[in-house]
Amino acid sequence: MSNFLGKSIFVLLLFALVLPAVSFADELVIYSARKEHLIQPLVDAYTTETGTKISFVTDKAGPLLQRLKAEGKNTHADLLVTVDAGNLWHAANEGVLQPVSSAVLEKNVPAHLRDPAGNWFGLSERARTIVYSTDRVKSADLSSYAALGEKQWQNRLLLRTSKKVYNQSLVAMLIAQHGEKQTEAIVESWVGNLAAAPFSNDTKVMEAILAGQGDVGIVNTYYFGRLQKKNPGLKLALFWPGAQSGGVHVNVSGAGVTRYAKNPAGAIKFLEWLSSEKAQNLFADANMEYPVNPRVTAHEAVTAWGSFSPSTQNLADAGRLQSDAVMLMDRAGYR
Amino acid sequence: MPTLPAENAGALLQGSGRRLSWPSGWQWLTLLIALLVLMPLSVLFLAWLEPAWDIWRHLQQTLLGLLLLNTFKLVVGVSAGTLLLGVGLAWLTGACDFPGRRHFSWTLLLPLAMPTYVLAFVFLALFDFSGPVQTQLRLWFGQGFRLPDMRSAGGVVLVMSLALYPYVYLLTRNAFRTQGKRALEAAQSLGCSPTVGFFRVVLPMARPWIAGGTALVLMEALADFGAVSIFNYDTFTTAIYKAWFGFFSLPAAAQLSSLLVVLVFGLIVMEQQLRKRMRFAQSRLAPQAERIQLHGWHKWGATAACSLVLGIAFVLPTLQLLRWTLEVYHQEFNRRYLDLLGHSLLLGLSAALLIVTVALLIAYCGRRHNDRLTGSLIRVSTLGYALPGTVLAVGIFIPLAGLDNLLIDLARSLFEIEMKPLLQGTIFVMLLAYLIRFMAAGFKPIDSAMHRVTPNIDEASRLMGLRGLRLLWRIHLPMLRGGIFTALTLIFVDVMKEMPITLMTRPFGWDTLAVKIYELTSEGEWERAALPALTLLLSGMIPIVLLMRQTDED
């Protein structure tokens, strides 16, 4: 059966071809749900500064977590990076992260943006707030997320799908704040006000507002920033819900050291560096997000959107209440 | 060449199969592949050990009805759409003659290289409320003007039919080309009108090809996550992802997926039962049949229909991608794109060769052994195509990582050496995963081509002392050329477009064009993703063009 032989040789050759690529010396290995174009500049800067070699592989948070679980104590990964606190909470809950205590991280990352047990740390802050058409809406008419369910927004509200984790976290935080019953009423009132079926992404929401399909929506600020960069005369503006209504919903892009990290000290050092003054702008500005480190100011294009009072509920709640939030949105008919 | 009753066929095959007793080498191979596919499937079914009743109850109370209805609409709509486009266009270009036929016969295949999720996004960008088309129409006809909502069942069905019809077209065209005018003439000599002849003779005779193509389309449609989520259209597959990413319950996701597998398996069995009593061998070996000349408005109608489909499914989206690419080219392009392209091509090519070889051996096994068990094993080995990619990726990864851990532990306890994982992060695992996923795309075209080879040929060859691999190599292979090239093309293009398995099993640094598209689109950067998407499209066109040159001498 020469065919089989040929095939085996072929496969073995490929196998040998790749083996050198999977041997790791004293380097750092990252599993990242934050995308290559956002993480590569940081990796490059760190390598230049410290000489530490870093390899990373990107995927969605769900598969990365399963990968860590399946690999167990033989995993290569030292660090798990995700773009949402819910996923970090879930990873910690599944036991693939290890608690870290670092004075530097505790100083650089505010308490509500990191796991109380030290399993994960937020590295950039992402604000999810209200966006409105400057042509058709006065900012005085806006007050809070809940108020988007008022009669005046009937047939004027546009939302992104409830399947996106950003909305799941938002509703989870509303549950933490208002309780489940009241939150369900809020979400139902949103659904009643929708001017179109939910969109698959935030940019589409804003484009639809611009086209006049609706007047208000909820988006992450960096999507707004991207659109603004392309079109400086954008007839949209951001509105920041005030502190009395619970403040602006924030989420983090963050990371945690894996439980079976081969190089935990290196991973902690990298995390500390990421939270430091010199790296924070690099991390946040790449995507027009907010630095978590209170001593660092955001990019000027970002600060130009105005200052806001963020919600200070611990983000671990977003993870803990996520599945409740999803079920609630399903019940309320929010697709 | 009407279909023969099964008894005759059975008699023919018995002559060749009598002295072969289970299990032969062929059957061992089939068993091995079936087991390989069963590995991730069993991970899914094992999830039933812990039924996630709370999630099931929740789904049943809220979404299940809608999901089933939506999935049903999708399946029925996309089958109807791809059958209409695929079979109709295949008949026109495969058996008829009209102006532009030569060009259309291969250009109509080009949408094959267009990933469904890319087409979906481009369509929304163009035709949704805020897109340029509706904006312009509102300027002309007033602010109240609305087109039917693109983000609806109709829109999803339209996009998927346009993206997936080439599967049906490609397979069916092979059948029509070898059948041509002769079958219709035979029907007419028996008193049928051309229309009746088409439906009663031509179509039934092309059935294995049509069914094979439609099966691929259905599996793709059921497993699709990219396009439906761009439309925010809830299907069974979106529920699987919701269970996993929203409720953090992989078991619930696995349980939902296992139902999908059962459904698809049922469909495959049903189709095969229905066609069990038919045979499709070709009476003569002349591959080219005379074409039917179209006249008058038929002639120009055919040209117009082909142009329309090609324009909407390929030219328009390609131009849009090109426009975006030109906008982002200066900031997006760098040397890394050559690596991405190289990886995509290399993976596509190696996977295509591997899978076609295996599919060929298995199809031959199915030909020699037409017993129940072999049939079931073969059916199982093609099921990977119907699973949502990410779920399958996890199903493949978990047992492989388990095996690696076992090896490492063994090495540690027996030899006291620290070993690195042997399998994970190797191309070997990637190819294995692709094999599990894309067996159907390799098997269906080759298997239907094999139906065309009359069993008499096997008989005659055996009498001359050719058997086994040599029979396959010397006699069948040249006759299966069309089917093999079709399979190679399908797999090559499918692997290039594939995301979840590539994401999960690729070695460090082995990013591909599809990975790049994923990274950009998941951040909502669709315009920037146009560059890798266009590159993917262009490189996917290479094998399509080659395929047409290989199979289209006329």
Short mmCIF file of N, CA and C in Angstrom, two decimals, chain B residues 6-112:
data_model
loop_
_atom_site.label_atom_id
_atom_site.label_comp_id
_atom_site.label_asym_id
_atom_site.label_seq_id
_atom_site.Cartn_x
_atom_site.Cartn_y
_atom_site.Cartn_z
N ALA B 6 -33.02 -2.35 -8.77
CA ALA B 6 -31.91 -2.66 -7.87
C ALA B 6 -31.44 -4.11 -8.00
N GLU B 7 -32.39 -5.00 -8.35
CA GLU B 7 -31.98 -6.42 -8.40
C GLU B 7 -30.82 -6.63 -9.36
N ASN B 8 -30.95 -6.02 -10.54
CA ASN B 8 -29.87 -6.15 -11.51
C ASN B 8 -28.55 -5.68 -10.94
N ALA B 9 -28.63 -4.51 -10.33
CA ALA B 9 -27.41 -3.92 -9.78
C ALA B 9 -26.83 -4.84 -8.71
N GLY B 10 -27.70 -5.34 -7.86
CA GLY B 10 -27.24 -6.23 -6.80
C GLY B 10 -26.52 -7.41 -7.40
N ALA B 11 -27.11 -7.96 -8.45
CA ALA B 11 -26.50 -9.12 -9.09
C ALA B 11 -25.10 -8.78 -9.60
N LEU B 12 -25.00 -7.59 -10.17
CA LEU B 12 -23.70 -7.19 -10.70
C LEU B 12 -22.66 -7.10 -9.60
N LEU B 13 -23.10 -6.54 -8.51
CA LEU B 13 -22.13 -6.30 -7.45
C LEU B 13 -21.78 -7.58 -6.70
N GLN B 14 -22.77 -8.47 -6.60
CA GLN B 14 -22.50 -9.70 -5.87
C GLN B 14 -21.34 -10.46 -6.48
N GLY B 15 -21.30 -10.42 -7.82
CA GLY B 15 -20.22 -11.12 -8.51
C GLY B 15 -18.87 -10.66 -8.00
N SER B 16 -18.76 -9.37 -7.75
CA SER B 16 -17.45 -8.87 -7.36
C SER B 16 -17.25 -8.96 -5.86
N GLY B 17 -18.33 -8.97 -5.11
CA GLY B 17 -18.18 -8.85 -3.67
C GLY B 17 -18.20 -10.17 -2.93
N ARG B 18 -18.48 -11.25 -3.60
CA ARG B 18 -18.76 -12.50 -2.90
C ARG B 18 -17.59 -12.97 -2.04
N ARG B 19 -16.41 -12.94 -2.62
CA ARG B 19 -15.33 -13.56 -1.86
C ARG B 19 -14.66 -12.59 -0.87
N LEU B 20 -15.19 -11.37 -0.81
CA LEU B 20 -14.60 -10.43 0.14
C LEU B 20 -15.34 -10.52 1.46
N SER B 21 -14.67 -10.94 2.49
CA SER B 21 -15.36 -11.05 3.76
C SER B 21 -14.89 -9.95 4.69
N TRP B 22 -15.78 -9.48 5.49
CA TRP B 22 -15.50 -8.43 6.47
C TRP B 22 -14.46 -8.92 7.44
N PRO B 23 -13.53 -8.12 7.91
CA PRO B 23 -13.28 -6.80 7.40
C PRO B 23 -12.06 -6.78 6.48
N SER B 24 -12.19 -6.12 5.38
CA SER B 24 -11.04 -5.97 4.48
C SER B 24 -10.27 -4.72 4.88
N GLY B 25 -9.12 -4.53 4.27
CA GLY B 25 -8.31 -3.35 4.57
C GLY B 25 -9.09 -2.07 4.34
N TRP B 26 -9.90 -2.09 3.27
CA TRP B 26 -10.70 -0.90 2.96
C TRP B 26 -11.61 -0.56 4.11
N GLN B 27 -12.24 -1.62 4.65
CA GLN B 27 -13.21 -1.37 5.71
C GLN B 27 -12.52 -0.91 6.99
N TRP B 28 -11.31 -1.43 7.23
CA TRP B 28 -10.57 -0.95 8.39
C TRP B 28 -10.32 0.55 8.26
N LEU B 29 -9.94 0.96 7.08
CA LEU B 29 -9.67 2.38 6.87
C LEU B 29 -10.93 3.21 7.11
N THR B 30 -12.05 2.72 6.55
CA THR B 30 -13.31 3.44 6.74
C THR B 30 -13.66 3.52 8.22
N LEU B 31 -13.45 2.40 8.90
CA LEU B 31 -13.71 2.36 10.34
C LEU B 31 -12.86 3.40 11.06
N LEU B 32 -11.60 3.45 10.67
CA LEU B 32 -10.68 4.39 11.31
C LEU B 32 -11.17 5.83 11.14
N ILE B 33 -11.55 6.17 9.92
CA ILE B 33 -12.02 7.55 9.67
C ILE B 33 -13.32 7.81 10.43
N ALA B 34 -14.21 6.82 10.42
CA ALA B 34 -15.47 7.00 11.14
C ALA B 34 -15.19 7.22 12.63
N LEU B 35 -14.23 6.46 13.17
CA LEU B 35 -13.89 6.63 14.59
C LEU B 35 -13.34 8.03 14.85
N LEU B 36 -12.54 8.48 13.91
CA LEU B 36 -11.96 9.82 14.03
C LEU B 36 -13.07 10.87 14.14
N VAL B 37 -14.08 10.71 13.28
CA VAL B 37 -15.19 11.66 13.32
C VAL B 37 -16.03 11.45 14.58
N LEU B 38 -16.13 10.18 14.98
CA LEU B 38 -16.93 9.89 16.18
C LEU B 38 -16.30 10.48 17.44
N MET B 39 -14.99 10.71 17.38
CA MET B 39 -14.30 11.22 18.57
C MET B 39 -14.91 12.56 19.03
N PRO B 40 -14.91 13.59 18.17
CA PRO B 40 -15.57 14.82 18.64
C PRO B 40 -17.06 14.65 18.86
N LEU B 41 -17.70 13.80 18.04
CA LEU B 41 -19.14 13.62 18.23
C LEU B 41 -19.43 13.02 19.60
N SER B 42 -18.58 12.09 20.02
CA SER B 42 -18.86 11.47 21.31
C SER B 42 -18.65 12.46 22.44
N VAL B 43 -17.72 13.41 22.24
CA VAL B 43 -17.58 14.46 23.25
C VAL B 43 -18.90 15.20 23.40
N LEU B 44 -19.55 15.45 22.25
CA LEU B 44 -20.83 16.16 22.30
C LEU B 44 -21.91 15.32 22.99
N PHE B 45 -21.98 14.04 22.58
CA PHE B 45 -23.04 13.22 23.15
C PHE B 45 -22.81 12.92 24.63
N LEU B 46 -21.53 12.84 25.02
CA LEU B 46 -21.23 12.59 26.43
C LEU B 46 -21.73 13.73 27.31
N ALA B 47 -21.90 14.90 26.70
CA ALA B 47 -22.38 16.04 27.48
C ALA B 47 -23.76 15.75 28.08
N TRP B 48 -24.47 14.78 27.48
CA TRP B 48 -25.79 14.44 28.01
C TRP B 48 -25.72 13.80 29.38
N LEU B 49 -24.51 13.41 29.80
CA LEU B 49 -24.37 12.85 31.15
C LEU B 49 -24.77 13.89 32.20
N GLU B 50 -24.58 15.16 31.85
CA GLU B 50 -25.04 16.21 32.75
C GLU B 50 -26.01 17.10 32.00
N PRO B 51 -27.25 16.68 31.87
CA PRO B 51 -28.18 17.49 31.08
C PRO B 51 -28.36 18.86 31.72
N ALA B 52 -28.27 19.89 30.90
CA ALA B 52 -28.40 21.25 31.42
C ALA B 52 -29.88 21.63 31.37
N TRP B 53 -30.67 21.00 32.25
CA TRP B 53 -32.13 21.17 32.16
C TRP B 53 -32.56 22.62 32.32
N ASP B 54 -31.87 23.37 33.19
CA ASP B 54 -32.32 24.76 33.41
C ASP B 54 -32.26 25.56 32.12
N ILE B 55 -31.20 25.31 31.33
CA ILE B 55 -31.07 26.04 30.07
C ILE B 55 -32.10 25.55 29.05
N TRP B 56 -32.30 24.23 29.03
CA TRP B 56 -33.32 23.68 28.13
C TRP B 56 -34.69 24.24 28.46
N ARG B 57 -35.00 24.29 29.77
CA ARG B 57 -36.30 24.80 30.18
C ARG B 57 -36.42 26.27 29.74
N HIS B 58 -35.35 27.02 29.98
CA HIS B 58 -35.37 28.43 29.61
C HIS B 58 -35.60 28.60 28.11
N LEU B 59 -34.87 27.81 27.31
CA LEU B 59 -35.01 27.92 25.86
C LEU B 59 -36.43 27.55 25.44
N GLN B 60 -36.93 26.50 26.06
CA GLN B 60 -38.26 26.04 25.70
C GLN B 60 -39.30 27.12 26.01
N GLN B 61 -39.09 27.83 27.14
CA GLN B 61 -40.06 28.86 27.52
C GLN B 61 -39.93 30.12 26.67
N THR B 62 -38.74 30.37 26.13
CA THR B 62 -38.56 31.65 25.45
C THR B 62 -38.36 31.52 23.95
N LEU B 63 -37.26 30.90 23.55
CA LEU B 63 -36.83 31.05 22.17
C LEU B 63 -37.06 29.85 21.27
N LEU B 64 -37.24 28.66 21.87
CA LEU B 64 -37.15 27.44 21.08
C LEU B 64 -38.07 27.46 19.86
N GLY B 65 -39.31 27.88 20.06
CA GLY B 65 -40.25 27.92 18.94
C GLY B 65 -39.72 28.77 17.79
N LEU B 66 -39.27 29.97 18.15
CA LEU B 66 -38.73 30.88 17.15
C LEU B 66 -37.51 30.28 16.45
N LEU B 67 -36.62 29.68 17.26
CA LEU B 67 -35.40 29.11 16.68
C LEU B 67 -35.72 28.02 15.68
N LEU B 68 -36.65 27.15 16.06
CA LEU B 68 -36.99 26.04 15.16
C LEU B 68 -37.64 26.57 13.89
N LEU B 69 -38.53 27.53 14.06
CA LEU B 69 -39.20 28.10 12.89
C LEU B 69 -38.17 28.77 11.97
N ASN B 70 -37.29 29.58 12.58
CA ASN B 70 -36.27 30.27 11.79
C ASN B 70 -35.36 29.29 11.07
N THR B 71 -34.95 28.24 11.79
CA THR B 71 -34.06 27.25 11.19
C THR B 71 -34.76 26.53 10.04
N PHE B 72 -36.05 26.23 10.26
CA PHE B 72 -36.83 25.57 9.23
C PHE B 72 -36.91 26.45 7.97
N LYS B 73 -37.21 27.74 8.19
CA LYS B 73 -37.28 28.67 7.06
C LYS B 73 -35.95 28.72 6.31
N LEU B 74 -34.87 28.75 7.09
CA LEU B 74 -33.54 28.83 6.51
C LEU B 74 -33.27 27.61 5.64
N VAL B 75 -33.54 26.44 6.21
CA VAL B 75 -33.25 25.19 5.51
C VAL B 75 -34.08 25.08 4.24
N VAL B 76 -35.37 25.33 4.36
CA VAL B 76 -36.24 25.21 3.19
C VAL B 76 -35.88 26.28 2.15
N GLY B 77 -35.72 27.52 2.63
CA GLY B 77 -35.41 28.61 1.71
C GLY B 77 -34.10 28.42 0.99
N VAL B 78 -33.06 28.07 1.74
CA VAL B 78 -31.74 27.93 1.11
C VAL B 78 -31.71 26.71 0.18
N SER B 79 -32.39 25.62 0.56
CA SER B 79 -32.43 24.48 -0.37
C SER B 79 -33.12 24.89 -1.66
N ALA B 80 -34.27 25.54 -1.52
CA ALA B 80 -34.99 25.93 -2.72
C ALA B 80 -34.14 26.89 -3.56
N GLY B 81 -33.54 27.85 -2.90
CA GLY B 81 -32.75 28.84 -3.62
C GLY B 81 -31.55 28.23 -4.32
N THR B 82 -30.80 27.39 -3.62
CA THR B 82 -29.61 26.81 -4.24
C THR B 82 -29.99 25.80 -5.32
N LEU B 83 -31.11 25.09 -5.11
CA LEU B 83 -31.54 24.14 -6.14
C LEU B 83 -31.92 24.89 -7.41
N LEU B 84 -32.70 25.95 -7.23
CA LEU B 84 -33.14 26.72 -8.38
C LEU B 84 -31.93 27.29 -9.13
N LEU B 85 -31.06 27.98 -8.38
CA LEU B 85 -29.90 28.59 -9.03
C LEU B 85 -28.92 27.53 -9.52
N GLY B 86 -28.58 26.60 -8.64
CA GLY B 86 -27.54 25.61 -8.95
C GLY B 86 -27.93 24.71 -10.11
N VAL B 87 -29.12 24.11 -10.02
CA VAL B 87 -29.54 23.18 -11.06
C VAL B 87 -29.87 23.93 -12.35
N GLY B 88 -30.57 25.05 -12.21
CA GLY B 88 -30.94 25.83 -13.38
C GLY B 88 -29.73 26.27 -14.18
N LEU B 89 -28.77 26.89 -13.48
CA LEU B 89 -27.58 27.37 -14.17
C LEU B 89 -26.74 26.22 -14.71
N ALA B 90 -26.71 25.12 -13.95
CA ALA B 90 -25.94 23.96 -14.41
C ALA B 90 -26.53 23.39 -15.70
N TRP B 91 -27.85 23.39 -15.78
CA TRP B 91 -28.50 22.90 -17.00
C TRP B 91 -28.17 23.81 -18.18
N LEU B 92 -28.26 25.12 -17.93
CA LEU B 92 -27.97 26.06 -19.01
C LEU B 92 -26.54 25.91 -19.51
N THR B 93 -25.57 25.93 -18.60
CA THR B 93 -24.18 25.93 -19.05
C THR B 93 -23.67 24.53 -19.34
N GLY B 94 -24.31 23.51 -18.75
CA GLY B 94 -23.81 22.14 -18.94
C GLY B 94 -24.39 21.47 -20.16
N ALA B 95 -25.63 21.79 -20.49
CA ALA B 95 -26.28 21.03 -21.55
C ALA B 95 -26.78 21.89 -22.70
N CYS B 96 -26.84 23.21 -22.50
CA CYS B 96 -27.37 24.06 -23.56
C CYS B 96 -26.26 24.91 -24.16
N ASP B 97 -26.62 25.64 -25.21
CA ASP B 97 -25.66 26.58 -25.78
C ASP B 97 -26.35 27.92 -26.02
N PHE B 98 -25.68 28.99 -25.60
CA PHE B 98 -26.22 30.34 -25.77
C PHE B 98 -25.06 31.32 -25.69
N PRO B 99 -25.26 32.58 -26.07
CA PRO B 99 -24.13 33.51 -26.11
C PRO B 99 -23.49 33.67 -24.73
N GLY B 100 -22.18 33.54 -24.68
CA GLY B 100 -21.45 33.72 -23.43
C GLY B 100 -21.36 32.45 -22.59
N ARG B 101 -21.91 31.35 -23.09
CA ARG B 101 -21.98 30.12 -22.30
C ARG B 101 -20.62 29.68 -21.78
N ARG B 102 -19.61 29.73 -22.66
CA ARG B 102 -18.27 29.31 -22.27
C ARG B 102 -17.76 30.08 -21.05
N HIS B 103 -17.97 31.39 -21.07
CA HIS B 103 -17.47 32.21 -19.97
C HIS B 103 -18.27 31.97 -18.70
N PHE B 104 -19.59 31.92 -18.87
CA PHE B 104 -20.42 31.73 -17.69
C PHE B 104 -20.12 30.40 -17.02
N SER B 105 -19.81 29.38 -17.84
CA SER B 105 -19.68 28.05 -17.25
C SER B 105 -18.64 28.03 -16.15
N TRP B 106 -17.60 28.87 -16.24
CA TRP B 106 -16.68 28.88 -15.11
C TRP B 106 -16.83 30.09 -14.20
N THR B 107 -17.22 31.24 -14.77
CA THR B 107 -17.36 32.41 -13.88
C THR B 107 -18.47 32.20 -12.86
N LEU B 108 -19.48 31.41 -13.24
CA LEU B 108 -20.57 31.19 -12.29
C LEU B 108 -20.12 30.42 -11.05
N LEU B 109 -18.93 29.84 -11.14
CA LEU B 109 -18.39 29.12 -9.98
C LEU B 109 -17.67 30.05 -9.02
N LEU B 110 -17.33 31.23 -9.48
CA LEU B 110 -16.48 32.10 -8.66
C LEU B 110 -17.04 32.44 -7.28
N PRO B 111 -18.37 32.57 -7.14
CA PRO B 111 -18.88 32.88 -5.80
C PRO B 111 -18.48 31.82 -4.76
N LEU B 112 -18.05 30.65 -5.23
CA LEU B 112 -17.57 29.61 -4.31
C LEU B 112 -16.45 30.13 -3.44
#
